[in-house]
Coordinates of C-alpha atoms in Angstrom, one line a residue:
M232 CA 97.8 -13.2 -26.9
T233 CA 96.8 -10.8 -24.0
A234 CA 93.9 -11.0 -22.0
P235 CA 91.2 -8.3 -22.5
A236 CA 91.1 -5.7 -19.7
K237 CA 88.4 -5.9 -17.2
P238 CA 86.0 -2.9 -17.4
S239 CA 86.7 -0.6 -14.8
G240 CA 83.5 0.2 -12.1
P241 CA 82.2 -1.1 -8.9
A242 CA 82.5 -4.7 -8.3
A243 CA 79.7 -6.9 -8.7
P244 CA 78.0 -8.3 -5.7
S245 CA 78.8 -11.9 -4.4
P246 CA 76.1 -14.7 -4.9
S247 CA 75.5 -14.4 -1.2
A248 CA 74.9 -10.9 -1.2
F249 CA 72.8 -11.3 -4.4
I250 CA 70.6 -14.0 -3.0
A251 CA 70.4 -11.9 0.3
Q252 CA 69.0 -9.0 -1.7
L253 CA 66.8 -11.1 -3.5
I254 CA 65.3 -12.9 -0.7
A255 CA 64.9 -9.4 1.3
G256 CA 63.1 -7.9 -1.8
I257 CA 61.0 -11.0 -2.4
L258 CA 60.0 -11.2 1.4
A259 CA 59.3 -7.4 1.4
T260 CA 57.3 -7.8 -1.7
N261 CA 55.3 -10.9 -0.3
L262 CA 54.8 -9.2 3.1
F263 CA 53.6 -6.3 1.2
V264 CA 51.0 -8.1 -0.7
A265 CA 49.8 -10.2 2.4
A266 CA 49.3 -6.9 4.2
L267 CA 47.2 -5.6 1.2
I268 CA 45.4 -8.8 1.3
G269 CA 44.6 -8.8 4.8
L270 CA 43.4 -5.1 4.8
S271 CA 41.4 -6.1 1.6
I272 CA 39.7 -8.9 3.4
H273 CA 38.8 -6.7 6.4
R274 CA 37.6 -3.9 4.3
S275 CA 35.7 -6.5 2.1
Y276 CA 34.3 -8.1 5.4
H277 CA 32.9 -4.7 7.0
Q278 CA 31.6 -4.1 3.3
H279 CA 29.5 -7.1 3.3
Q280 CA 28.1 -6.5 6.9
E281 CA 27.4 -3.0 5.6
G282 CA 25.8 -4.1 2.6
A283 CA 23.6 -6.8 5.0
E284 CA 22.6 -3.9 7.1
I285 CA 21.6 -1.3 4.1
T286 CA 19.7 -4.3 2.2
T287 CA 17.9 -5.3 5.7
Q288 CA 17.0 -1.6 6.3
N289 CA 15.7 -1.3 2.5
L290 CA 13.7 -4.4 2.5
A291 CA 12.0 -3.3 5.9
Q292 CA 11.5 0.1 4.7
V293 CA 9.7 -1.3 1.4
L294 CA 7.7 -4.0 3.5
E295 CA 6.6 -1.0 6.0
S296 CA 5.5 1.0 2.9
E297 CA 3.5 -1.7 1.7
L298 CA 2.0 -2.8 4.9
A299 CA 1.1 0.7 5.9
G300 CA -0.8 1.2 2.5
F301 CA -2.8 -2.4 3.3
L302 CA -3.5 -1.0 6.6
K303 CA -4.6 2.4 5.1
N304 CA -6.7 0.9 2.3
D305 CA -8.1 -1.7 4.6
D306 CA -9.1 1.2 7.2
M307 CA -10.9 3.0 4.2
A308 CA -12.7 -0.2 3.5
L309 CA -14.1 -0.4 7.0
F310 CA -15.3 3.4 6.9
S311 CA -17.0 2.5 3.5
V312 CA -19.1 -0.5 5.2
M313 CA -19.3 1.5 8.3
D314 CA -20.8 4.5 6.4
E315 CA -23.2 2.4 4.3
Y316 CA -24.8 0.5 7.2
Q317 CA -25.3 3.8 9.0
R318 CA -26.7 5.2 6.0
Q319 CA -29.3 2.4 5.6
R320 CA -30.0 2.5 9.5
A321 CA -30.6 6.3 9.1
A322 CA -32.9 5.4 6.1
G323 CA -35.3 3.5 8.7
S324 CA -34.3 -0.1 7.8
I325 CA -31.5 -2.3 6.8
D326 CA -31.6 -3.9 3.5
K327 CA -29.6 -7.0 4.2
K328 CA -29.0 -8.2 0.6
A329 CA -27.8 -4.8 -0.6
L330 CA -25.5 -4.2 2.7
N331 CA -23.8 -7.9 2.0
A332 CA -23.6 -6.9 -1.6
H333 CA -21.7 -3.8 -0.9
I334 CA -19.5 -5.5 1.8
E335 CA -18.4 -8.0 -0.9
R336 CA -17.6 -5.3 -3.4
V337 CA -15.4 -3.4 -1.1
R338 CA -13.8 -7.0 0.0
S339 CA -13.0 -8.1 -3.4
R340 CA -11.1 -5.0 -4.1
L341 CA -8.7 -5.9 -1.3
P342 CA -7.1 -9.4 -1.9
E343 CA -5.4 -9.3 1.4
I344 CA -8.8 -8.9 3.5
D345 CA -10.2 -12.8 3.9
A346 CA -13.3 -11.5 5.5
L347 CA -15.4 -8.1 5.9
R348 CA -17.9 -8.5 8.4
I349 CA -20.2 -6.5 11.0
T350 CA -21.3 -7.5 14.6
D351 CA -24.0 -6.0 16.9
A352 CA -23.8 -4.4 20.0
Q353 CA -23.8 -8.0 21.6
G354 CA -21.0 -9.3 19.4
L355 CA -23.2 -11.4 17.1
L356 CA -22.0 -11.8 13.4
I357 CA -25.1 -10.0 11.6
F358 CA -23.8 -9.1 8.1
G359 CA -20.4 -9.8 6.0
S360 CA -18.5 -12.4 4.7
G361 CA -19.6 -15.8 5.0
V362 CA -21.9 -14.6 8.1
V363 CA -24.9 -17.2 8.8
P364 CA -26.9 -15.4 11.0
S365 CA -28.8 -18.7 12.2
M366 CA -25.6 -19.7 13.5
R367 CA -25.2 -16.8 15.9
T368 CA -21.6 -16.8 16.1
S369 CA -20.4 -14.4 18.8
L370 CA -17.4 -12.3 19.2
A371 CA -18.0 -10.9 22.4
D372 CA -15.2 -12.3 24.3
R373 CA -12.5 -10.9 21.7
P374 CA -10.2 -8.5 23.3
H375 CA -10.7 -5.9 20.3
F376 CA -14.3 -6.2 20.5
I377 CA -14.1 -5.3 24.2
R378 CA -11.9 -2.5 23.9
L379 CA -14.0 -0.8 21.1
R380 CA -17.4 -1.5 23.6
D381 CA -15.7 0.1 26.5
D382 CA -13.4 3.0 24.6
P383 CA -15.4 5.1 22.3
K384 CA -12.2 6.7 21.4
A385 CA -10.5 3.8 20.6
G386 CA -10.2 4.3 16.6
L387 CA -8.7 1.6 14.7
V388 CA -7.7 -1.3 16.6
I389 CA -5.5 -4.1 15.6
S390 CA -5.9 -7.3 17.3
Q391 CA -3.2 -9.9 18.1
P392 CA -3.1 -13.3 15.8
Q393 CA -6.3 -15.6 16.1
V394 CA -8.1 -18.3 14.7
S395 CA -11.1 -17.3 12.9
R396 CA -14.6 -18.6 14.3
V397 CA -15.9 -18.8 10.6
N398 CA -13.3 -20.6 8.8
Q399 CA -10.6 -21.6 11.0
K400 CA -7.7 -19.6 9.4
W401 CA -5.2 -17.4 11.1
V402 CA -5.9 -13.7 10.9
I403 CA -5.1 -10.3 12.3
V404 CA -8.3 -8.2 13.0
L405 CA -8.6 -4.3 12.0
A406 CA -11.8 -3.1 13.9
R407 CA -13.5 0.0 14.2
R408 CA -16.5 0.8 16.5
I409 CA -19.9 1.4 15.4
D410 CA -22.1 3.9 17.3
Q411 CA -25.8 4.3 17.7
P412 CA -27.6 7.7 16.6
D413 CA -27.4 8.6 20.6
G414 CA -23.6 7.8 20.8
T415 CA -24.2 4.5 22.5
F416 CA -22.3 1.3 21.4
G417 CA -24.0 -0.4 18.2
G418 CA -21.5 -3.0 17.2
M419 CA -18.1 -3.1 15.0
V420 CA -17.1 -3.3 11.7
F421 CA -13.9 -5.3 11.0
A422 CA -11.7 -6.8 8.2
A423 CA -9.6 -10.2 9.0
I424 CA -6.6 -10.4 7.2
S425 CA -5.1 -13.7 6.4
L426 CA -1.8 -14.3 7.9
E427 CA -1.3 -17.0 4.6
H428 CA -1.7 -13.9 2.4
L429 CA 0.8 -11.7 4.4
S430 CA 3.4 -14.7 4.3
R431 CA 3.1 -14.9 0.3
T432 CA 3.7 -11.3 0.6
F433 CA 6.8 -11.7 2.5
S434 CA 7.8 -14.7 0.3
T435 CA 8.3 -12.2 -2.6
L436 CA 11.3 -10.8 -0.9
N437 CA 14.7 -12.4 -1.6
V438 CA 16.3 -12.8 1.7
G439 CA 18.8 -15.7 0.8
P440 CA 18.5 -19.3 1.7
R441 CA 18.0 -18.6 5.5
G442 CA 16.9 -15.4 5.7
I443 CA 13.7 -14.6 7.3
V444 CA 10.8 -11.8 7.7
T445 CA 9.1 -11.5 10.7
L446 CA 5.8 -9.4 11.8
R447 CA 5.5 -8.7 15.4
D448 CA 2.8 -6.9 17.5
G449 CA 3.6 -3.8 20.0
E450 CA 4.4 -6.8 23.0
L451 CA 7.0 -8.5 20.6
G452 CA 4.7 -11.2 20.0
I453 CA 5.2 -13.2 16.6
V454 CA 2.4 -12.4 14.5
I455 CA 4.0 -14.3 11.3
R456 CA 7.4 -15.5 10.4
H457 CA 8.3 -16.4 7.0
P458 CA 9.4 -19.0 6.2
E459 CA 7.7 -20.8 9.1
P460 CA 9.5 -23.6 10.6
S461 CA 6.7 -25.8 10.0
V462 CA 3.1 -24.4 8.9
V463 CA 1.4 -21.0 9.2
G464 CA 0.9 -20.0 12.9
S465 CA 3.2 -22.6 14.3
V466 CA 5.0 -19.7 16.2
V467 CA 2.1 -17.4 16.5
G468 CA 2.4 -15.6 19.8
Q469 CA 6.0 -16.3 20.9
K470 CA 7.2 -13.5 22.8
T471 CA 10.9 -14.4 23.1
A472 CA 12.7 -11.5 21.1
P473 CA 16.5 -11.0 20.9
A474 CA 17.9 -8.5 23.7
P475 CA 19.0 -5.9 21.4
L476 CA 15.8 -5.5 19.4
R477 CA 13.8 -5.6 23.0
E478 CA 16.0 -2.6 24.2
M479 CA 15.7 -0.5 21.1
V480 CA 11.9 -0.8 21.3
L481 CA 11.6 0.0 24.8
G482 CA 13.7 2.9 24.1
G483 CA 11.4 4.5 22.0
Q484 CA 13.1 3.6 18.6
K485 CA 10.7 3.1 15.5
A486 CA 13.6 1.6 13.4
G487 CA 16.8 0.0 14.2
T488 CA 19.6 -2.6 13.1
Y489 CA 21.3 -5.3 15.1
T490 CA 23.1 -8.6 15.0
A491 CA 21.8 -11.6 16.9
L492 CA 20.8 -15.2 17.4
S493 CA 17.3 -15.7 16.1
T494 CA 15.5 -16.9 19.1
V495 CA 13.5 -19.5 16.9
D496 CA 16.2 -21.5 15.2
G497 CA 19.3 -20.2 16.7
T498 CA 20.8 -18.8 13.3
E499 CA 22.8 -15.8 13.4
R500 CA 21.6 -13.0 11.5
T501 CA 21.7 -9.4 10.5
F502 CA 18.2 -7.8 11.6
S503 CA 16.7 -4.7 10.7
Y504 CA 12.7 -3.5 11.7
R505 CA 10.8 -0.7 11.4
R506 CA 7.4 0.3 13.2
V507 CA 4.7 0.3 10.8
N508 CA 3.4 4.1 10.9
E509 CA 1.7 4.4 14.3
H510 CA 0.4 1.1 14.5
P511 CA 1.5 -1.4 17.1
L512 CA 3.0 -3.8 14.3
L513 CA 6.9 -4.1 13.8
I514 CA 8.4 -5.5 10.3
I515 CA 11.6 -7.5 10.7
V516 CA 13.9 -8.4 7.9
G517 CA 17.0 -10.6 8.7
L518 CA 19.7 -12.0 6.1
A519 CA 21.7 -15.0 7.6
T520 CA 25.0 -14.2 8.6
D521 CA 26.4 -17.4 6.8
D522 CA 24.6 -16.4 3.5
Y523 CA 25.7 -13.0 3.0
L524 CA 29.4 -13.6 4.0
A525 CA 29.3 -16.8 1.7
E526 CA 30.5 -14.7 -1.3
W527 CA 33.3 -12.9 1.2
R528 CA 34.5 -16.4 2.2
N529 CA 34.7 -17.7 -1.2
G530 CA 36.6 -14.3 -2.1
N531 CA 38.8 -14.8 0.8
E532 CA 39.9 -18.4 -0.5
K533 CA 40.3 -17.0 -4.1
L534 CA 42.4 -14.1 -2.6
V535 CA 44.6 -16.6 -0.5
E536 CA 45.1 -18.8 -3.6
M537 CA 46.0 -15.3 -5.3
A538 CA 48.6 -14.8 -2.6
A539 CA 50.0 -18.3 -2.6
L540 CA 50.5 -18.1 -6.2
F541 CA 52.1 -14.8 -6.2
I542 CA 54.8 -16.2 -3.5
L543 CA 55.4 -19.0 -5.7
I544 CA 55.9 -16.8 -8.8
T545 CA 58.3 -14.5 -7.0
S546 CA 59.9 -17.5 -5.7
V547 CA 60.4 -19.0 -9.2
A548 CA 61.0 -15.4 -10.5
A549 CA 64.0 -15.2 -8.1
W550 CA 65.7 -17.9 -9.8
M551 CA 64.5 -17.1 -13.4
I552 CA 64.9 -13.5 -12.8
Y553 CA 65.9 -12.8 -16.7
R554 CA 62.8 -14.8 -18.1
S555 CA 60.6 -11.9 -18.7
W556 CA 58.1 -13.9 -20.5
K557 CA 56.6 -15.3 -17.1
H558 CA 55.6 -11.7 -16.1
R559 CA 54.1 -11.3 -19.7
M560 CA 52.0 -14.7 -18.9
H561 CA 51.3 -13.3 -15.5
S562 CA 49.8 -10.0 -17.2
V563 CA 48.0 -12.0 -19.6
E564 CA 46.3 -14.0 -17.1
A565 CA 45.3 -11.1 -15.1
L566 CA 43.8 -9.7 -18.4
A567 CA 41.8 -12.8 -18.7
R568 CA 40.6 -12.9 -15.4
Q569 CA 39.4 -9.2 -15.6
E570 CA 37.8 -9.8 -19.0
T571 CA 36.0 -12.9 -17.7
K572 CA 34.5 -10.7 -14.8
F573 CA 33.1 -8.1 -17.1
R574 CA 31.8 -10.8 -19.4
T575 CA 29.9 -12.3 -16.3
M576 CA 28.5 -9.2 -15.3
A577 CA 27.3 -8.2 -18.5
D578 CA 25.9 -11.9 -19.5
Y579 CA 24.0 -12.0 -16.1
T580 CA 22.6 -8.9 -15.7
Y581 CA 18.7 -8.8 -15.4
D582 CA 17.8 -5.9 -17.6
W583 CA 17.8 -6.5 -21.2
E584 CA 20.7 -4.6 -22.7
Y585 CA 22.6 -4.5 -26.1
W586 CA 25.2 -2.5 -27.8
Q587 CA 24.2 -1.5 -31.5
G588 CA 26.7 -0.5 -34.0
P589 CA 26.5 2.6 -36.1
N590 CA 24.7 0.6 -39.0
Q591 CA 21.9 -0.8 -36.5
E592 CA 23.8 -3.9 -36.3
I593 CA 23.5 -5.7 -33.0
L594 CA 27.3 -6.0 -31.6
Y595 CA 26.3 -7.3 -28.6
M596 CA 23.1 -8.2 -26.5
T597 CA 22.8 -10.0 -22.9
P598 CA 21.1 -13.4 -22.7
S599 CA 18.4 -11.9 -20.4
C600 CA 16.9 -10.4 -23.5
E601 CA 15.1 -14.1 -24.1
R602 CA 13.3 -13.9 -20.5
V603 CA 11.7 -10.4 -21.6
T604 CA 10.8 -11.0 -25.1
G605 CA 11.2 -15.0 -25.8
Y606 CA 13.6 -14.4 -28.4
S607 CA 17.4 -15.5 -27.8
S608 CA 20.4 -13.1 -28.0
N609 CA 21.5 -15.0 -31.3
E610 CA 18.2 -14.4 -33.3
F611 CA 18.3 -10.6 -32.7
V612 CA 22.1 -10.6 -34.0
A613 CA 21.0 -12.6 -37.0
D614 CA 18.1 -10.2 -37.9
P615 CA 18.6 -6.7 -36.1
V616 CA 15.1 -5.7 -37.9
L617 CA 13.6 -8.1 -35.3
L618 CA 13.9 -5.2 -32.9
Q619 CA 11.4 -3.2 -34.7
H620 CA 9.0 -6.1 -35.4
I621 CA 8.0 -7.1 -31.7
V622 CA 7.1 -3.3 -31.1
H623 CA 3.5 -3.4 -30.3
P624 CA 1.4 -2.1 -33.5
D625 CA -0.2 0.6 -31.4
D626 CA 3.4 2.0 -30.1
Q627 CA 5.1 2.1 -33.6
Y628 CA 4.3 5.6 -33.8
V629 CA 6.4 6.2 -30.3
M630 CA 9.1 4.2 -31.6
D631 CA 9.4 6.3 -34.9
Q632 CA 9.3 9.4 -32.8
H633 CA 12.4 8.0 -30.7
M634 CA 14.3 7.2 -33.6
R635 CA 13.7 10.6 -35.1
D636 CA 14.8 12.2 -31.8
I637 CA 18.0 10.1 -31.2
A638 CA 19.2 11.2 -34.8
H639 CA 20.2 14.7 -33.1
L640 CA 20.6 13.5 -29.3
D641 CA 22.8 11.7 -27.3
G642 CA 20.5 10.2 -24.8
A643 CA 16.9 9.5 -25.1
M644 CA 14.3 7.5 -23.2
T645 CA 10.6 6.4 -23.8
D646 CA 8.2 3.4 -22.9
F647 CA 6.4 1.0 -25.1
R648 CA 4.9 -2.2 -25.4
I649 CA 6.3 -5.2 -27.2
V650 CA 4.6 -8.3 -28.3
R651 CA 6.5 -11.4 -26.7
R652 CA 7.1 -14.7 -29.2
D653 CA 4.5 -16.4 -27.2
G654 CA 2.2 -13.4 -28.0
G655 CA 2.4 -12.0 -24.6
I656 CA 2.3 -8.1 -24.1
R657 CA 5.0 -6.4 -21.8
W658 CA 5.5 -2.9 -21.0
I659 CA 9.3 -1.8 -21.7
S660 CA 11.2 1.2 -20.3
H661 CA 13.7 2.2 -23.0
H662 CA 16.9 4.0 -22.3
C663 CA 19.5 4.7 -24.9
H664 CA 22.6 7.0 -25.2
A665 CA 25.2 7.4 -27.8
V666 CA 29.0 5.7 -27.6
H667 CA 32.0 6.9 -28.9
N668 CA 35.4 5.6 -28.5
E669 CA 38.6 7.2 -27.3
N670 CA 39.1 9.5 -30.4
G671 CA 35.4 10.6 -29.9
E672 CA 34.3 8.8 -33.0
P673 CA 30.8 7.4 -32.8
T674 CA 30.7 3.5 -32.1
G675 CA 26.5 3.2 -32.0
R676 CA 24.4 3.2 -29.2
R677 CA 24.2 1.6 -25.7
V678 CA 20.7 0.7 -24.8
S679 CA 18.9 -0.7 -21.6
N680 CA 15.6 -2.0 -21.8
R681 CA 13.8 -3.0 -18.3
D682 CA 10.4 -4.8 -18.1
I683 CA 7.9 -2.4 -16.3
T684 CA 4.7 -4.5 -16.9
E685 CA 3.9 -4.7 -13.3
R686 CA 4.2 -1.2 -12.5
K687 CA 2.1 -0.2 -15.4
S688 CA -0.7 -2.6 -14.4
A689 CA -0.3 -1.3 -10.8
E690 CA -0.7 2.5 -12.3
N691 CA -3.6 1.7 -14.5
A692 CA -5.3 -0.2 -11.2
L693 CA -4.8 2.8 -8.9
Q694 CA -6.1 5.1 -11.7
E695 CA -9.4 2.9 -12.4
S696 CA -9.7 2.6 -8.6
E697 CA -9.4 6.7 -8.3
T698 CA -12.2 7.0 -10.8
R699 CA -14.5 4.6 -9.4
L700 CA -14.3 6.3 -5.8
H701 CA -14.8 9.9 -7.8
E702 CA -18.0 8.6 -9.4
L703 CA -19.3 7.0 -6.4
F704 CA -18.7 10.2 -4.5
E705 CA -20.2 12.5 -7.2
N706 CA -23.4 10.1 -7.7
M707 CA -24.1 9.8 -4.2
G708 CA -28.1 10.5 -3.3
N709 CA -27.0 12.1 -0.3
G710 CA -25.0 15.9 -0.4
V711 CA -21.4 15.5 0.7
A712 CA -19.0 18.2 1.4
V713 CA -15.6 18.4 2.7
Y714 CA -14.0 20.9 4.9
Q715 CA -10.5 21.8 5.7
P716 CA -10.0 23.3 9.4
S717 CA -7.9 26.4 9.5
T718 CA -4.9 26.2 11.9
D719 CA -6.9 27.0 15.3
G720 CA -10.0 25.1 14.1
S721 CA -11.9 28.4 14.2
D722 CA -13.2 28.4 10.5
F723 CA -13.4 25.8 8.0
I724 CA -12.7 26.1 3.9
I725 CA -14.7 24.2 1.5
T726 CA -12.4 21.5 -0.5
S727 CA -14.8 19.4 -2.2
M728 CA -18.8 19.1 -2.8
N729 CA -20.5 16.6 -5.1
R730 CA -23.4 17.1 -7.3
A731 CA -26.2 16.1 -4.7
A732 CA -24.6 18.9 -2.6
E733 CA -24.8 21.5 -5.4
H734 CA -28.4 20.6 -6.0
I735 CA -29.4 21.1 -2.3
E736 CA -27.5 24.3 -1.9
N737 CA -28.6 25.4 -5.3
R738 CA -25.2 26.7 -6.2
Q739 CA -22.3 25.5 -8.3
C740 CA -19.5 23.7 -6.7
D741 CA -16.8 25.9 -8.3
D742 CA -18.2 29.0 -6.5
L743 CA -18.0 27.5 -3.3
I744 CA -14.5 25.4 -3.3
G745 CA -11.7 27.4 -1.6
K746 CA -14.1 29.7 0.4
S747 CA -14.7 29.9 4.2
V748 CA -18.0 28.5 5.3
K749 CA -18.7 31.6 7.4
D750 CA -18.6 33.7 4.2
V751 CA -20.6 31.3 2.2
F752 CA -23.2 30.2 4.8
P753 CA -23.6 33.1 7.1
G754 CA -26.3 31.6 9.3
I755 CA -24.0 28.7 10.2
V756 CA -22.8 30.1 13.3
E757 CA -26.4 30.8 14.5
M758 CA -27.6 27.3 13.5
G759 CA -24.9 25.8 15.9
L760 CA -23.6 23.6 13.0
L761 CA -20.1 25.6 13.0
D762 CA -19.7 24.4 16.8
V763 CA -20.4 20.6 15.4
F764 CA -17.7 21.0 12.8
R765 CA -15.2 22.2 15.8
R766 CA -16.3 19.2 18.1
V767 CA -15.9 16.8 15.7
W768 CA -12.5 18.1 14.8
Q769 CA -11.4 18.0 18.2
S770 CA -12.7 15.0 19.4
G771 CA -12.7 12.9 16.5
K772 CA -16.2 11.7 17.3
A773 CA -19.0 11.7 14.7
E774 CA -22.2 13.6 15.4
H775 CA -25.9 13.8 13.7
F776 CA -27.0 17.2 13.8
P777 CA -30.7 18.5 12.3
V778 CA -31.2 22.1 11.6
S779 CA -34.2 24.3 10.8
L780 CA -33.8 27.0 7.8
Y781 CA -35.6 30.4 8.5
H782 CA -36.3 32.8 5.9
D783 CA -38.1 36.3 6.7
G784 CA -38.0 35.3 10.2
R785 CA -39.9 31.9 9.7
I786 CA -39.0 28.2 9.4
S787 CA -38.6 27.6 5.7
G788 CA -37.2 24.1 5.6
W789 CA -35.2 21.4 7.5
R790 CA -32.0 19.9 7.0
E791 CA -30.3 16.5 8.4
N792 CA -26.5 16.5 9.1
Y793 CA -23.9 13.8 9.8
V794 CA -20.6 15.1 10.4
Y795 CA -17.4 13.0 11.0
K796 CA -13.8 13.5 10.9
L797 CA -11.3 11.8 8.4
P798 CA -8.2 10.4 9.4
S799 CA -6.3 13.0 7.1
G800 CA -7.9 15.7 9.6
E801 CA -10.6 16.9 7.4
I802 CA -14.1 17.3 8.1
V803 CA -17.1 15.6 6.2
A804 CA -20.6 16.7 6.4
I805 CA -23.4 14.3 4.8
Y806 CA -26.6 16.2 4.8
N807 CA -30.2 15.8 3.4
D808 CA -32.9 18.2 2.9
I809 CA -35.7 16.9 4.8
T810 CA -38.4 19.4 4.5
E811 CA -41.1 17.4 3.0
R812 CA -40.6 14.7 5.5
K813 CA -40.8 17.3 8.4
K814 CA -44.0 19.0 6.9
A815 CA -45.8 15.5 6.8
E816 CA -44.7 14.8 10.4
M817 CA -46.0 18.3 11.6
Q818 CA -49.7 17.4 9.4
L819 CA -49.6 14.0 11.0
R820 CA -49.1 15.7 14.5
E821 CA -51.8 18.3 13.9
L822 CA -54.3 15.8 12.8
N823 CA -53.7 13.7 16.1
D824 CA -54.0 16.8 18.3
T825 CA -57.5 17.4 16.6
L826 CA -58.6 14.0 16.3
E827 CA -60.3 14.0 19.8
Q828 CA -62.3 17.2 18.9
R829 CA -63.4 16.0 15.7
V830 CA -64.5 12.6 17.3
D831 CA -66.7 14.6 20.0
E832 CA -68.2 16.9 17.5
A833 CA -69.3 13.9 15.3
V834 CA -70.7 12.1 18.3
H835 CA -72.6 15.0 19.4
Q836 CA -74.2 15.5 15.8
N837 CA -75.1 12.1 15.6
M838 CA -76.9 12.4 18.8
E839 CA -78.8 15.5 17.8
H840 CA -79.8 13.6 14.5
E841 CA -81.1 10.8 16.4
R842 CA -83.0 12.9 18.8
L843 CA -84.7 14.7 15.8
L844 CA -85.6 11.4 14.3
I845 CA -87.2 10.0 17.7
Q846 CA -89.2 13.6 17.8
Q847 CA -90.3 13.2 14.3
S848 CA -91.3 9.3 14.8
R849 CA -93.4 10.5 17.9
L850 CA -95.3 13.4 15.9
A851 CA -96.0 10.9 13.2
A852 CA -97.5 8.3 15.6
M853 CA -99.5 11.5 17.1
G854 CA -100.8 12.2 13.5
E855 CA -101.8 8.7 12.8
M856 CA -103.7 8.4 16.0
I857 CA -105.4 11.5 15.6
G858 CA -106.4 10.4 12.1
N859 CA -107.8 7.1 13.6
I860 CA -109.9 9.3 16.2
A861 CA -111.4 11.3 13.1
H862 CA -112.5 8.2 11.3

C-alpha cells in the first residue's frame, strides 16, 4: 500500500518559530493593552481632577449666590427698620412698642438674622431683639460702629466675627449709619448673622467625608469653617491662608481654583473660591484629594486586575488556541459586567424613573420611587393603576390633560402633586417621551419624575413676600414715588407711585408712570427739588427738603420731602402735605407776635375803668355829704 502524497504548498512553521511568533504576538498584544490601560489611568486622573475643580467651582458659585441673596435681603431689612425709625422720629416721637414690633416682624422673615437692633449716637442699644434699655449695653468700641460714626459714606459695613454682648453667640454684623435730620451721626441699625446658621447652610452641601466649606473676610481671616475642628468659632479669625489663595486674592482675582494643603488640618484639597459680590467676603469650597480620587484608585485596581486577567487569558489561550469557548466565555463575562454597570446606574438613580409598556404596564421602575411616594417598585408593577391613584385630587385634571396630550405627542411634561403613602403632599415635575425599538415600533414610554416640593415652596414664599411688600408700599400713609435717573442725571423718570402719592398729587398713577418729572411737575426746578434729586443721586446721601407751593403768585401750601437713593440707583421720595400744620404754626406765631400789644391794651382798659370807678365813688361821697348838710 502506497503512502498518500503530501499536499503541495509552503512548509508549516517549526514549533519554535510558531512559539516565537505566538509569544511575540502575546507580548505585543499585552504591551498594547498595558499602554491603553496606562493612558486610561492617566486620562481618568485628569478627568477626576477636572471634575473636582468643576464641582468646587459650581458649589462655590451656588454658595456665593445664596450668600449674596442673604446679604441683599438683610440689607433691605436694615433699610426697612431705619426707614420706620426715621419716620417715627420725623413724626415727633418714637413709639417704642410699635418700633420693636416692626423690627421683630422684619427679623422673623429672615431666619439667618439672629438679632436686629438700633443703637443711639453713643453706641447704647435702644431698640430691637432682646434689648433691655436698663442694662445700657454699649457697642461704642466695636470697629463697625466707629467706622459708621466717622465715615458718613461708609454704606453697608460688614464686621469681622465677634461674640454678641447680648446672647454670647458668634455672629457677623451687617450695619448701616443712621443720620439725624441735620446730617450728624445718630446711631446705627444692624443685623447680627449667626455663624451657627451659616454653618448649617454650609452643611447642606455634599463635599465628601473630608471636604470643607470656608468663609473668609477681606483680610483672609476665617469667619466660619464647616466642619469645624471642634466647635463653632474655634478657628475664627485665623489668617493663615495657603500661598496660592493669598497670591490670587492680592492679585485682584475675584474667583479662582487651586490645590494646596489646608492650613488648619494639613489635608490636601482642591479649592475654589469666589468673592461674594463686592463685599469683603470670600466663599471657599474644598474637596479632599483622597476623597475624589478614591473612585479613581479603586478603578485603577480593577484595571490592573483586568490587565492581569487579560495576560493570564492570553497566556492560556496561547496553549489552547483552538478552544474558542474561552473567547466566548470572555465575551459573556464582558457582557455581564456591562449589564451590571447599567443595572447599577438605573437602580441607584436619585429621580423616580420608570418604563411603561404599550398597555400601561410597568416594565421597569427605579427603587427611588419609594423615597418619593412611600410605595415600592413591586407595588407599582403589581398595580399599574396606582400611578393614577396617588395623583392629588385637585390635580387629576392636569393628569387627564397630560394623558390626552401624549396620545399624539412623542414627548410631554407637566407639574402636579401626589399624595404619599403617609399622607404627605409632594410636587412632581413629570417628563415622558415615547420609546421605539430598532425597527421603529413603539415599546411604551420612558418617564422621569423629579421631586420639586422644595422649589415650589420657595416660589410660593417668594410670591407671598412680593405681595406683602407691594401691599405695604401701596398702603403707606406717606406719599412714596420712585424715580429712574437719566444717563447723565439731568432728569428723572417716574417708575412707580403709591396710593397716598396719587391722593397728594390728585392725579392717577397711570397718567404719571414713565414720564419725566420736568414734564409732569414744571415747577420742580424753581422749587429746587430737582437739584436735591441730583445731589442724592450723585452722593448717595439722603436729604430732607421742605418746599412751598405757589398758586397765582401766592403760597398755596407746603410739602415735606425725604429723598434717598436705593442700591439699584433709583431715587425714592417720601413726602407729606403739611399745609394744615404750617397754617397752624403761622397762626400760633401771629398770636405770639400780637400777645404783648393785647396785654397792654387790656391793662390800659382796666386802669381807665378803675379811674372811673374812683371818680364815681368820690361823686357819690360828695352827694351824700351835701345831702347831710341840707338836712
